CSV table of C-alpha atoms in Angstrom, one decimal:
chain,number,residue,atom,x,y,z
A,660,UNK,CA,-20.7,-47.5,-73.9
A,661,UNK,CA,-20.3,-48.3,-77.6
A,662,UNK,CA,-23.3,-46.2,-78.5
A,663,UNK,CA,-22.0,-43.3,-76.5
A,664,UNK,CA,-18.6,-43.5,-78.2
A,665,UNK,CA,-19.7,-44.1,-81.8
A,666,UNK,CA,-23.1,-42.3,-82.4
A,667,UNK,CA,-22.5,-38.8,-83.7
A,668,UNK,CA,-26.1,-37.4,-83.9
A,669,UNK,CA,-27.0,-34.2,-82.1
A,670,UNK,CA,-29.8,-31.5,-82.1
A,671,UNK,CA,-30.5,-28.0,-83.3
A,672,UNK,CA,-30.3,-25.4,-80.6
A,673,UNK,CA,-32.8,-22.9,-79.4
A,674,UNK,CA,-32.4,-20.0,-76.9
A,675,UNK,CA,-35.0,-17.9,-75.0
A,676,UNK,CA,-34.2,-14.9,-72.8
A,677,UNK,CA,-36.2,-13.7,-69.9
A,678,UNK,CA,-38.0,-10.4,-69.9
A,679,UNK,CA,-37.4,-9.3,-66.3
A,680,UNK,CA,-34.6,-7.2,-65.0
A,681,UNK,CA,-32.2,-8.9,-62.6
A,682,UNK,CA,-32.4,-7.3,-59.2
A,683,UNK,CA,-30.3,-7.6,-56.1
A,684,UNK,CA,-31.4,-10.6,-54.1
A,685,UNK,CA,-31.1,-11.8,-50.5
A,686,UNK,CA,-31.7,-15.4,-49.5
A,687,UNK,CA,-35.3,-16.0,-48.4
A,688,UNK,CA,-36.9,-19.3,-47.6
A,689,UNK,CA,-40.6,-20.0,-47.7
A,690,UNK,CA,-41.5,-21.5,-44.3
A,691,UNK,CA,-44.3,-21.1,-41.9
A,692,UNK,CA,-44.0,-24.3,-39.9
A,693,UNK,CA,-42.9,-25.2,-36.4
A,694,UNK,CA,-40.7,-28.0,-35.1
A,695,UNK,CA,-42.6,-30.8,-33.3
A,696,UNK,CA,-45.9,-29.9,-35.0
A,697,UNK,CA,-47.6,-31.5,-38.0
A,698,UNK,CA,-46.5,-29.7,-41.2
A,699,UNK,CA,-50.1,-29.7,-42.7
A,700,UNK,CA,-51.2,-27.3,-39.9
A,701,UNK,CA,-49.2,-24.6,-41.5
A,702,UNK,CA,-50.5,-25.0,-45.1
A,703,UNK,CA,-51.7,-21.3,-45.3
A,704,UNK,CA,-48.3,-20.1,-44.3
A,705,UNK,CA,-46.2,-22.3,-46.5
A,706,UNK,CA,-45.2,-19.4,-48.8
A,707,UNK,CA,-44.4,-17.0,-46.0
A,708,UNK,CA,-40.7,-16.0,-46.5
A,709,UNK,CA,-38.0,-15.7,-43.9
A,710,UNK,CA,-34.6,-14.2,-44.4
A,711,UNK,CA,-31.7,-12.5,-42.6
A,712,UNK,CA,-31.7,-12.7,-38.8
A,713,UNK,CA,-35.1,-14.5,-38.8
A,714,UNK,CA,-33.8,-17.2,-41.2
A,715,UNK,CA,-30.6,-17.6,-39.1
A,716,UNK,CA,-32.7,-18.1,-36.0
A,717,UNK,CA,-34.7,-20.7,-37.7
A,718,UNK,CA,-31.6,-22.5,-38.8
A,719,UNK,CA,-30.4,-22.6,-35.2
A,720,UNK,CA,-33.8,-23.9,-34.1
A,721,UNK,CA,-33.5,-26.7,-36.7
A,722,UNK,CA,-30.0,-27.6,-35.6
A,723,UNK,CA,-31.0,-27.6,-31.9
A,724,UNK,CA,-34.0,-29.8,-32.6
A,725,UNK,CA,-32.1,-32.2,-34.9
A,726,UNK,CA,-33.7,-31.4,-38.2
A,727,UNK,CA,-30.5,-30.4,-40.0
A,728,UNK,CA,-26.7,-30.7,-39.3
A,729,UNK,CA,-24.7,-27.8,-38.1
A,730,UNK,CA,-22.6,-27.5,-41.3
A,731,UNK,CA,-25.8,-27.3,-43.3
A,732,UNK,CA,-26.9,-24.3,-41.3
A,733,UNK,CA,-23.4,-22.8,-41.7
A,734,UNK,CA,-23.7,-23.2,-45.5
A,735,UNK,CA,-27.1,-21.5,-45.6
A,736,UNK,CA,-25.8,-18.8,-43.3
A,737,UNK,CA,-22.9,-18.2,-45.7
A,738,UNK,CA,-25.3,-17.7,-48.6
A,739,UNK,CA,-27.2,-15.2,-46.4
A,740,UNK,CA,-23.9,-13.3,-45.7
A,741,UNK,CA,-22.8,-13.3,-49.3
A,742,UNK,CA,-25.7,-12.0,-51.4
A,743,UNK,CA,-23.4,-11.5,-54.3
A,744,UNK,CA,-23.4,-15.3,-54.7
A,745,UNK,CA,-27.1,-14.9,-55.7
A,746,UNK,CA,-26.2,-13.2,-58.9
A,747,UNK,CA,-26.0,-16.1,-61.3
A,748,UNK,CA,-25.9,-14.2,-64.6
A,749,UNK,CA,-22.5,-15.6,-65.4
A,750,UNK,CA,-23.2,-19.1,-64.4
A,751,UNK,CA,-24.4,-22.0,-66.6
A,752,UNK,CA,-26.5,-25.0,-65.3
A,753,UNK,CA,-27.4,-28.1,-67.2
A,754,UNK,CA,-30.6,-29.5,-65.7
A,755,UNK,CA,-31.4,-33.1,-66.5
A,756,UNK,CA,-35.1,-33.3,-65.8
A,757,UNK,CA,-35.6,-29.6,-65.8
A,758,UNK,CA,-39.2,-29.5,-64.8
A,759,UNK,CA,-38.8,-31.9,-61.8
A,760,UNK,CA,-40.8,-30.9,-58.8
A,761,UNK,CA,-37.6,-31.0,-56.6
A,762,UNK,CA,-35.4,-29.3,-59.2
A,763,UNK,CA,-33.9,-25.8,-58.9
A,764,UNK,CA,-35.2,-24.4,-62.2
A,765,UNK,CA,-37.5,-21.6,-60.8
A,766,UNK,CA,-34.9,-20.5,-58.2
A,767,UNK,CA,-32.0,-20.4,-60.7
A,768,UNK,CA,-34.0,-18.5,-63.3
A,769,UNK,CA,-35.1,-15.9,-60.7
A,770,UNK,CA,-31.3,-15.3,-60.0
A,771,UNK,CA,-30.5,-14.7,-63.7
A,772,UNK,CA,-28.9,-18.1,-64.3
A,773,UNK,CA,-28.2,-19.5,-67.8
A,774,UNK,CA,-30.1,-22.8,-68.0
A,775,UNK,CA,-29.4,-25.6,-70.4
A,776,UNK,CA,-32.6,-27.5,-70.1
A,777,UNK,CA,-33.0,-31.2,-70.9
A,778,UNK,CA,-36.6,-32.5,-70.6
A,779,UNK,CA,-39.0,-34.8,-72.4
A,780,UNK,CA,-40.1,-33.7,-75.9
A,781,UNK,CA,-43.6,-32.9,-74.8
A,782,UNK,CA,-45.3,-29.6,-75.6
A,783,UNK,CA,-46.8,-29.2,-72.1
A,784,UNK,CA,-43.3,-29.4,-70.5
A,785,UNK,CA,-41.8,-26.8,-72.8
A,786,UNK,CA,-44.7,-24.5,-72.6
A,787,UNK,CA,-44.2,-24.5,-68.8
A,788,UNK,CA,-40.4,-23.9,-69.2
A,789,UNK,CA,-40.8,-21.1,-71.6
A,790,UNK,CA,-43.4,-19.3,-69.5
A,791,UNK,CA,-41.1,-19.5,-66.5
A,792,UNK,CA,-38.2,-18.1,-68.5
A,793,UNK,CA,-40.2,-15.2,-69.9
A,794,UNK,CA,-41.2,-14.2,-66.4
A,795,UNK,CA,-37.6,-14.2,-65.1
A,796,UNK,CA,-34.2,-12.5,-65.7
A,797,UNK,CA,-32.7,-15.8,-66.8
A,798,UNK,CA,-32.1,-17.6,-70.1
A,799,UNK,CA,-32.7,-21.1,-71.3
A,800,UNK,CA,-30.8,-23.0,-74.0
A,801,UNK,CA,-32.5,-26.2,-75.2
A,802,UNK,CA,-32.3,-28.9,-77.8
A,803,UNK,CA,-34.7,-28.9,-80.8
A,804,UNK,CA,-35.6,-32.4,-81.9
A,805,UNK,CA,-38.5,-31.7,-84.2
A,806,UNK,CA,-38.6,-30.1,-87.6
A,807,UNK,CA,-39.0,-26.4,-88.0
A,808,UNK,CA,-42.3,-25.6,-89.8
A,809,UNK,CA,-41.8,-25.0,-93.5
A,810,UNK,CA,-40.7,-21.6,-94.6
A,811,UNK,CA,-39.7,-20.4,-91.1
A,812,UNK,CA,-36.5,-20.0,-89.2
A,813,UNK,CA,-36.1,-20.6,-85.5
A,814,UNK,CA,-36.1,-16.9,-84.6
A,815,UNK,CA,-39.5,-16.5,-86.3
A,816,UNK,CA,-41.2,-19.1,-84.2
A,817,UNK,CA,-43.5,-18.2,-81.4
A,818,UNK,CA,-43.1,-19.8,-78.0
A,819,UNK,CA,-46.1,-22.1,-78.7
A,820,UNK,CA,-44.5,-23.2,-81.9
A,821,UNK,CA,-41.2,-23.8,-80.3
A,822,UNK,CA,-42.7,-25.9,-77.5
A,823,UNK,CA,-44.0,-28.4,-80.1
A,824,UNK,CA,-40.6,-29.2,-81.5
A,825,UNK,CA,-38.4,-28.8,-78.4
A,826,UNK,CA,-36.9,-31.4,-76.0
A,827,UNK,CA,-35.6,-34.9,-76.2
A,828,UNK,CA,-35.9,-38.3,-74.5
A,829,UNK,CA,-33.2,-39.2,-72.0
A,830,UNK,CA,-33.9,-42.9,-72.5
A,831,UNK,CA,-34.0,-42.9,-76.3
A,832,UNK,CA,-31.6,-40.1,-77.2
A,833,UNK,CA,-28.8,-40.6,-74.7
A,834,UNK,CA,-25.8,-40.4,-77.1
A,835,UNK,CA,-27.3,-37.4,-79.0
A,836,UNK,CA,-27.9,-35.5,-75.8
A,837,UNK,CA,-24.3,-36.1,-74.6
A,838,UNK,CA,-23.0,-35.0,-78.0
A,839,UNK,CA,-25.1,-31.8,-77.9
A,840,UNK,CA,-24.1,-30.9,-74.4
A,841,UNK,CA,-20.4,-31.4,-75.3
A,842,UNK,CA,-20.8,-28.7,-78.0
A,843,UNK,CA,-22.9,-26.2,-75.9
A,844,UNK,CA,-21.2,-23.1,-74.5
A,845,UNK,CA,-17.7,-24.5,-74.9
A,846,UNK,CA,-16.0,-21.5,-73.3
A,847,UNK,CA,-18.2,-21.6,-70.2
A,848,UNK,CA,-17.9,-23.5,-67.0
A,849,UNK,CA,-20.9,-25.7,-66.5
A,850,UNK,CA,-22.7,-27.3,-63.5
A,851,UNK,CA,-24.8,-30.4,-64.5
A,852,UNK,CA,-27.5,-31.7,-62.2
A,853,UNK,CA,-29.5,-34.8,-62.3
A,854,UNK,CA,-33.1,-34.2,-61.1
A,855,UNK,CA,-34.8,-37.0,-62.9
A,856,UNK,CA,-37.3,-39.6,-61.5
A,857,UNK,CA,-39.5,-42.3,-62.8
A,858,UNK,CA,-41.3,-45.1,-61.1
A,859,UNK,CA,-39.9,-48.7,-60.9
A,860,UNK,CA,-37.2,-50.1,-63.1
A,861,UNK,CA,-37.4,-47.0,-65.4
A,862,UNK,CA,-35.8,-45.0,-62.6
A,863,UNK,CA,-32.7,-47.2,-62.9
A,864,UNK,CA,-32.7,-47.0,-66.6
A,865,UNK,CA,-33.0,-43.2,-66.4
A,866,UNK,CA,-30.1,-43.0,-63.9
A,867,UNK,CA,-27.9,-45.1,-66.2
A,868,UNK,CA,-28.7,-42.7,-69.1
A,869,UNK,CA,-27.9,-39.7,-67.0
A,870,UNK,CA,-24.8,-41.4,-65.7
A,871,UNK,CA,-23.5,-42.0,-69.2
A,872,UNK,CA,-24.2,-38.3,-70.1
A,873,UNK,CA,-22.5,-37.0,-67.0
A,874,UNK,CA,-19.5,-39.3,-67.5
A,875,UNK,CA,-18.9,-38.2,-71.1
A,876,UNK,CA,-19.3,-34.5,-70.3
A,877,UNK,CA,-17.0,-34.8,-67.3
A,878,UNK,CA,-14.3,-36.3,-69.5
A,879,UNK,CA,-14.7,-33.5,-72.0
A,880,UNK,CA,-14.9,-30.7,-69.5
A,881,UNK,CA,-12.3,-30.8,-66.6
A,882,UNK,CA,-14.0,-27.8,-64.9
A,883,UNK,CA,-17.5,-29.4,-64.8
A,884,UNK,CA,-19.3,-29.3,-61.5
A,885,UNK,CA,-21.8,-32.1,-60.8
A,886,UNK,CA,-25.0,-32.0,-58.7
A,887,UNK,CA,-27.4,-34.5,-57.3
A,888,UNK,CA,-30.2,-34.5,-54.7
A,889,UNK,CA,-29.7,-37.2,-52.1
A,890,UNK,CA,-32.6,-38.8,-50.3
A,891,UNK,CA,-32.7,-39.2,-46.5
A,892,UNK,CA,-34.2,-42.7,-47.0
A,893,UNK,CA,-30.8,-44.2,-47.8
A,894,UNK,CA,-27.7,-45.4,-45.9
A,895,UNK,CA,-25.3,-42.7,-45.1
A,896,UNK,CA,-22.3,-42.0,-42.9
A,897,UNK,CA,-23.1,-39.5,-40.2
A,898,UNK,CA,-21.2,-37.5,-37.6
A,899,UNK,CA,-20.4,-38.7,-34.1
A,900,UNK,CA,-22.7,-35.9,-32.8
A,901,UNK,CA,-25.6,-37.3,-34.8
A,902,UNK,CA,-24.8,-40.8,-33.7
A,903,UNK,CA,-24.8,-39.7,-30.0
A,904,UNK,CA,-28.0,-37.8,-30.6
A,905,UNK,CA,-29.7,-41.1,-31.7
A,906,UNK,CA,-28.7,-42.7,-28.4
A,907,UNK,CA,-30.0,-39.7,-26.4
A,908,UNK,CA,-33.3,-39.7,-28.3
A,909,UNK,CA,-33.8,-43.4,-27.7
A,910,UNK,CA,-33.5,-42.9,-23.9
A,911,UNK,CA,-36.3,-40.2,-23.8
A,912,UNK,CA,-38.6,-41.6,-26.5
A,913,UNK,CA,-42.2,-42.2,-25.3
A,914,UNK,CA,-43.0,-45.6,-23.9
A,915,UNK,CA,-45.6,-46.3,-26.6
A,916,UNK,CA,-42.8,-45.9,-29.2
A,917,UNK,CA,-40.3,-48.0,-27.3
A,918,UNK,CA,-42.7,-50.9,-26.6
A,919,UNK,CA,-44.1,-51.0,-30.2
A,920,UNK,CA,-43.1,-54.2,-32.1
A,921,UNK,CA,-42.9,-52.1,-35.2
A,922,UNK,CA,-40.2,-49.6,-34.2
A,923,UNK,CA,-36.5,-50.5,-34.7
A,924,UNK,CA,-33.5,-48.8,-33.2
A,925,UNK,CA,-31.7,-46.3,-35.4
A,926,UNK,CA,-28.5,-46.9,-33.4
A,927,UNK,CA,-26.1,-49.0,-35.5
A,928,UNK,CA,-22.6,-50.2,-34.3
A,929,UNK,CA,-19.9,-48.0,-35.8
A,930,UNK,CA,-17.6,-49.5,-38.4
A,931,UNK,CA,-13.9,-49.5,-37.5
A,932,UNK,CA,-11.4,-48.5,-40.3
A,933,UNK,CA,-7.9,-50.0,-40.7
A,934,UNK,CA,-6.6,-46.7,-39.3
A,935,UNK,CA,-8.5,-47.3,-36.1
A,936,UNK,CA,-11.1,-44.6,-36.7
A,937,UNK,CA,-14.8,-45.2,-36.3
A,938,UNK,CA,-17.3,-44.4,-39.0
A,939,UNK,CA,-20.9,-43.9,-37.9
A,940,UNK,CA,-23.8,-45.0,-40.1
A,941,UNK,CA,-27.5,-44.5,-40.3
A,942,UNK,CA,-29.8,-46.9,-42.2
A,943,UNK,CA,-32.6,-44.9,-43.7
A,944,UNK,CA,-33.5,-47.3,-46.5
A,945,UNK,CA,-37.3,-47.7,-46.8
A,946,UNK,CA,-38.2,-51.1,-48.2
A,947,UNK,CA,-41.5,-49.6,-49.4
A,948,UNK,CA,-39.6,-47.6,-52.0
A,949,UNK,CA,-38.4,-50.8,-53.6
A,950,UNK,CA,-34.9,-51.9,-54.8
A,951,UNK,CA,-35.0,-49.9,-58.0
A,952,UNK,CA,-35.2,-46.6,-56.1
A,953,UNK,CA,-32.2,-47.4,-53.9
A,954,UNK,CA,-30.1,-48.8,-56.8
A,955,UNK,CA,-30.8,-45.6,-58.9
A,956,UNK,CA,-29.6,-43.5,-55.9
A,957,UNK,CA,-26.5,-45.7,-55.5
A,958,UNK,CA,-25.5,-45.2,-59.1
A,959,UNK,CA,-25.6,-41.4,-58.4
A,960,UNK,CA,-23.4,-41.9,-55.3
A,961,UNK,CA,-20.9,-43.9,-57.3
A,962,UNK,CA,-20.7,-41.3,-60.0
A,963,UNK,CA,-20.2,-38.5,-57.5
A,964,UNK,CA,-17.4,-40.3,-55.7
A,965,UNK,CA,-15.6,-41.2,-59.0
A,966,UNK,CA,-15.8,-37.7,-60.5
A,967,UNK,CA,-14.7,-36.0,-57.2
A,968,UNK,CA,-11.6,-38.3,-57.2
A,969,UNK,CA,-10.9,-36.9,-60.7
A,970,UNK,CA,-11.0,-33.3,-59.5
A,971,UNK,CA,-14.7,-32.3,-60.1
A,972,UNK,CA,-16.7,-30.3,-57.6
A,973,UNK,CA,-19.7,-32.3,-56.4
A,974,UNK,CA,-22.8,-30.8,-54.8
A,975,UNK,CA,-24.8,-33.8,-53.4
A,976,UNK,CA,-26.7,-32.7,-50.3
A,977,UNK,CA,-29.5,-34.6,-48.6
A,978,UNK,CA,-33.0,-33.2,-49.0
A,979,UNK,CA,-35.7,-33.6,-46.4
A,980,UNK,CA,-38.9,-35.7,-46.7
A,981,UNK,CA,-41.0,-33.4,-48.8
A,982,UNK,CA,-44.8,-33.2,-49.2
A,983,UNK,CA,-44.8,-32.9,-53.0
A,984,UNK,CA,-48.1,-33.2,-54.8
A,985,UNK,CA,-47.1,-36.6,-56.2
A,986,UNK,CA,-46.2,-38.0,-52.8
A,987,UNK,CA,-49.3,-36.8,-50.8
A,988,UNK,CA,-51.6,-37.8,-53.6
A,989,UNK,CA,-51.0,-41.3,-52.2
A,990,UNK,CA,-53.3,-41.6,-49.2
A,991,UNK,CA,-50.9,-43.9,-47.3
A,992,UNK,CA,-47.9,-41.7,-47.7
A,993,UNK,CA,-50.0,-38.6,-46.8
A,994,UNK,CA,-51.1,-40.3,-43.6
A,995,UNK,CA,-47.5,-41.4,-42.7
A,996,UNK,CA,-46.2,-37.8,-43.3
A,997,UNK,CA,-49.1,-36.5,-41.2
A,998,UNK,CA,-48.0,-38.4,-38.1
A,999,UNK,CA,-44.2,-38.4,-38.4
A,1000,UNK,CA,-43.7,-35.3,-36.2
A,1001,UNK,CA,-44.6,-37.5,-33.3
A,1002,UNK,CA,-41.2,-39.2,-33.7
A,1003,UNK,CA,-38.8,-36.4,-32.8
A,1004,UNK,CA,-37.0,-34.7,-34.4
A,1005,UNK,CA,-38.7,-35.6,-37.8
A,1006,UNK,CA,-40.1,-32.7,-39.7
A,1007,UNK,CA,-41.7,-33.0,-43.1
A,1008,UNK,CA,-41.3,-29.9,-45.4
A,1009,UNK,CA,-43.5,-28.4,-48.0
A,1010,UNK,CA,-42.0,-28.4,-51.5
A,1011,UNK,CA,-41.5,-24.6,-51.4
A,1012,UNK,CA,-39.2,-24.9,-48.4
A,1013,UNK,CA,-37.2,-27.9,-49.8
A,1014,UNK,CA,-36.7,-26.2,-53.2
A,1015,UNK,CA,-35.4,-23.0,-51.6
A,1016,UNK,CA,-32.9,-24.6,-49.1
A,1017,UNK,CA,-31.6,-27.2,-51.6
A,1018,UNK,CA,-31.2,-24.6,-54.3
A,1019,UNK,CA,-29.3,-22.4,-51.8
A,1020,UNK,CA,-27.1,-25.3,-50.8
A,1021,UNK,CA,-26.3,-25.9,-54.5
A,1022,UNK,CA,-25.3,-22.2,-54.9
A,1023,UNK,CA,-23.1,-22.5,-51.8
A,1024,UNK,CA,-21.4,-25.6,-53.1
A,1025,UNK,CA,-20.6,-23.9,-56.4
A,1026,UNK,CA,-19.7,-20.4,-55.2
A,1027,UNK,CA,-17.8,-21.3,-52.0
A,1028,UNK,CA,-14.5,-22.8,-53.3
A,1029,UNK,CA,-13.5,-23.7,-49.7
A,1030,UNK,CA,-16.7,-25.9,-49.3
A,1031,UNK,CA,-16.8,-29.6,-48.8
A,1032,UNK,CA,-18.0,-29.9,-52.4
A,1033,UNK,CA,-14.5,-29.2,-53.7
A,1034,UNK,CA,-11.8,-31.9,-53.8
A,1035,UNK,CA,-9.4,-29.7,-51.9
A,1036,UNK,CA,-11.6,-30.4,-48.8
A,1037,UNK,CA,-10.1,-33.7,-47.6
A,1038,UNK,CA,-12.4,-36.6,-46.6
A,1039,UNK,CA,-11.3,-39.6,-44.5
A,1040,UNK,CA,-13.6,-41.8,-46.5
A,1041,UNK,CA,-15.2,-41.0,-49.9
A,1042,UNK,CA,-18.7,-41.8,-48.5
A,1043,UNK,CA,-18.3,-38.9,-46.1
A,1044,UNK,CA,-19.0,-36.6,-49.1
A,1045,UNK,CA,-22.7,-37.2,-48.4
A,1046,UNK,CA,-22.2,-36.5,-44.7
A,1047,UNK,CA,-21.8,-32.8,-45.2
A,1048,UNK,CA,-24.5,-30.2,-45.7
A,1049,UNK,CA,-27.4,-32.6,-44.7
A,1050,UNK,CA,-30.9,-31.2,-44.5
A,1051,UNK,CA,-32.2,-34.7,-43.6
A,1052,UNK,CA,-35.4,-33.6,-41.8
A,1053,UNK,CA,-34.5,-35.5,-38.5
A,1054,UNK,CA,-33.9,-38.9,-40.0
A,1055,UNK,CA,-30.3,-38.9,-38.8
A,1056,UNK,CA,-31.1,-38.2,-35.2
A,1057,UNK,CA,-34.4,-40.0,-34.6
A,1058,UNK,CA,-34.4,-42.8,-32.1
A,1059,UNK,CA,-36.0,-45.2,-34.6
A,1060,UNK,CA,-35.3,-46.1,-38.2
A,1061,UNK,CA,-37.4,-44.1,-40.6
A,1062,UNK,CA,-38.5,-47.4,-42.3
A,1063,UNK,CA,-40.0,-48.6,-39.0
A,1064,UNK,CA,-42.2,-45.6,-38.1
A,1065,UNK,CA,-44.3,-45.2,-41.2
A,1066,UNK,CA,-47.2,-47.4,-40.2
A,1067,UNK,CA,-47.4,-46.0,-36.6
A,1068,UNK,CA,-47.2,-42.5,-38.0
A,1069,UNK,CA,-50.2,-43.2,-40.3
A,1070,UNK,CA,-52.2,-44.8,-37.5
A,1071,UNK,CA,-51.6,-41.8,-35.2
A,1072,UNK,CA,-52.6,-39.5,-38.0
A,1073,UNK,CA,-55.9,-41.4,-38.7
A,1074,UNK,CA,-56.7,-41.5,-35.0
A,1075,UNK,CA,-56.2,-37.8,-34.6
A,1076,UNK,CA,-57.9,-36.8,-37.8
A,1077,UNK,CA,-60.9,-39.0,-37.5
A,1078,UNK,CA,-61.2,-39.2,-33.7
A,1079,UNK,CA,-64.8,-37.8,-33.7
A,1080,UNK,CA,-65.9,-40.3,-36.3
A,1081,UNK,CA,-64.2,-43.2,-34.5
A,1082,UNK,CA,-65.9,-42.1,-31.2
A,1083,UNK,CA,-69.3,-41.8,-32.9
A,1084,UNK,CA,-68.8,-45.2,-34.5
A,1085,UNK,CA,-67.8,-46.8,-31.3
A,1086,UNK,CA,-70.9,-45.4,-29.5
A,1087,UNK,CA,-73.2,-46.6,-32.3
A,1088,UNK,CA,-71.6,-50.1,-32.2
A,1089,UNK,CA,-72.1,-50.2,-28.4
A,1090,UNK,CA,-75.7,-49.2,-28.7
A,1091,UNK,CA,-76.3,-51.8,-31.4
A,1092,UNK,CA,-74.8,-54.6,-29.2
A,1093,UNK,CA,-76.9,-53.5,-26.2
A,1094,UNK,CA,-80.1,-53.6,-28.3
A,1095,UNK,CA,-79.1,-57.0,-29.7
A,1096,UNK,CA,-78.8,-58.6,-26.3
A,1097,UNK,CA,-81.4,-56.6,-24.3
A,1098,UNK,CA,-83.8,-55.3,-26.8
A,1099,UNK,CA,-83.3,-51.8,-25.3
A,1100,UNK,CA,-81.4,-48.9,-26.8
A,1101,UNK,CA,-78.3,-47.8,-25.0
A,1102,UNK,CA,-78.2,-44.4,-23.2
């Protein structure tokens, strides 16, 4: 806190404008899957887009099956019905971790948004950002940490030259980033989103750095809106309808799931408030993700609650389990995701779908001033902020805790994927045993 208050350093500023013309848009979501089926069966259709009546029908299917909550479907339908919300040419978004796989950068640029990008001072990252901007109707404003080559001004630099000197380090340059952001576009209303991630303890450190930046910016800008992506693998308050759906799912779950020593009931006893109301809870915490992950997410929840109490709009919706390249690169996670559809109503999404729906929910939360994201929408408990607009992928309505189905999902996936090899191996083993005891080959 002392460093944030006393250090006065900042950065030079660069700006790039897209070369495409902003066209009228309608909400379209890339999705080619089907509830109750393994997501990987629809890989070829992952970029097929649905919109309008088809999208609304899919939203209804997701609600009915238990993949999303009803108010999430309502929010996405509202974006469908208000295409003018998709013109972001007058909106400014600060993206901490701009190139994050789960971040909204490509979507926002395609809608003409003005992006203030914070990302690592690495040439490859900024080359990617600049290429995206050039092929869009949006703009990007960014910090320049490095020295401008001798004899040149910023406007004379090529994109390749700019990429070598752009960016900053959230862990090392935290006060300077906050100072720079406080000076950028002072006459504009900003939305700042934290989309950062690192493995292990670095994730907590990164969350603390982003928290310090957001806190300082929120104090300086009373109209600041703040965005986070929540994870379904966390503890959340849920609606009574979701709670009852867990109980119903438990009654009809397959016997092999009920009798497994691995599965654990998702139905938790409600918590009674002093006013006599009941708050329903789901425990989605996955121990395999480690304590650092959940602590980093908790820091984000705390910041969201504090700043909403001060009058800031907060967009903090829950994203579904998503088959990003970094996740499915791990064979164990890939196998678990491959079998989770057997535990209804779990549905894993491809990254394209998750990016589209979460970006649309962000737009809804900013553009719809009557939404749950604004403090005027009253909550009985601050934690219920995260109860609204949830695209949890079925975690809130599954009969069993998400943390207890991973191993069984993986085993089911392996059995189905390698059934032929397992059968052949079993036959060969049987033949070998017969030969060992009888000296004759099996039939």
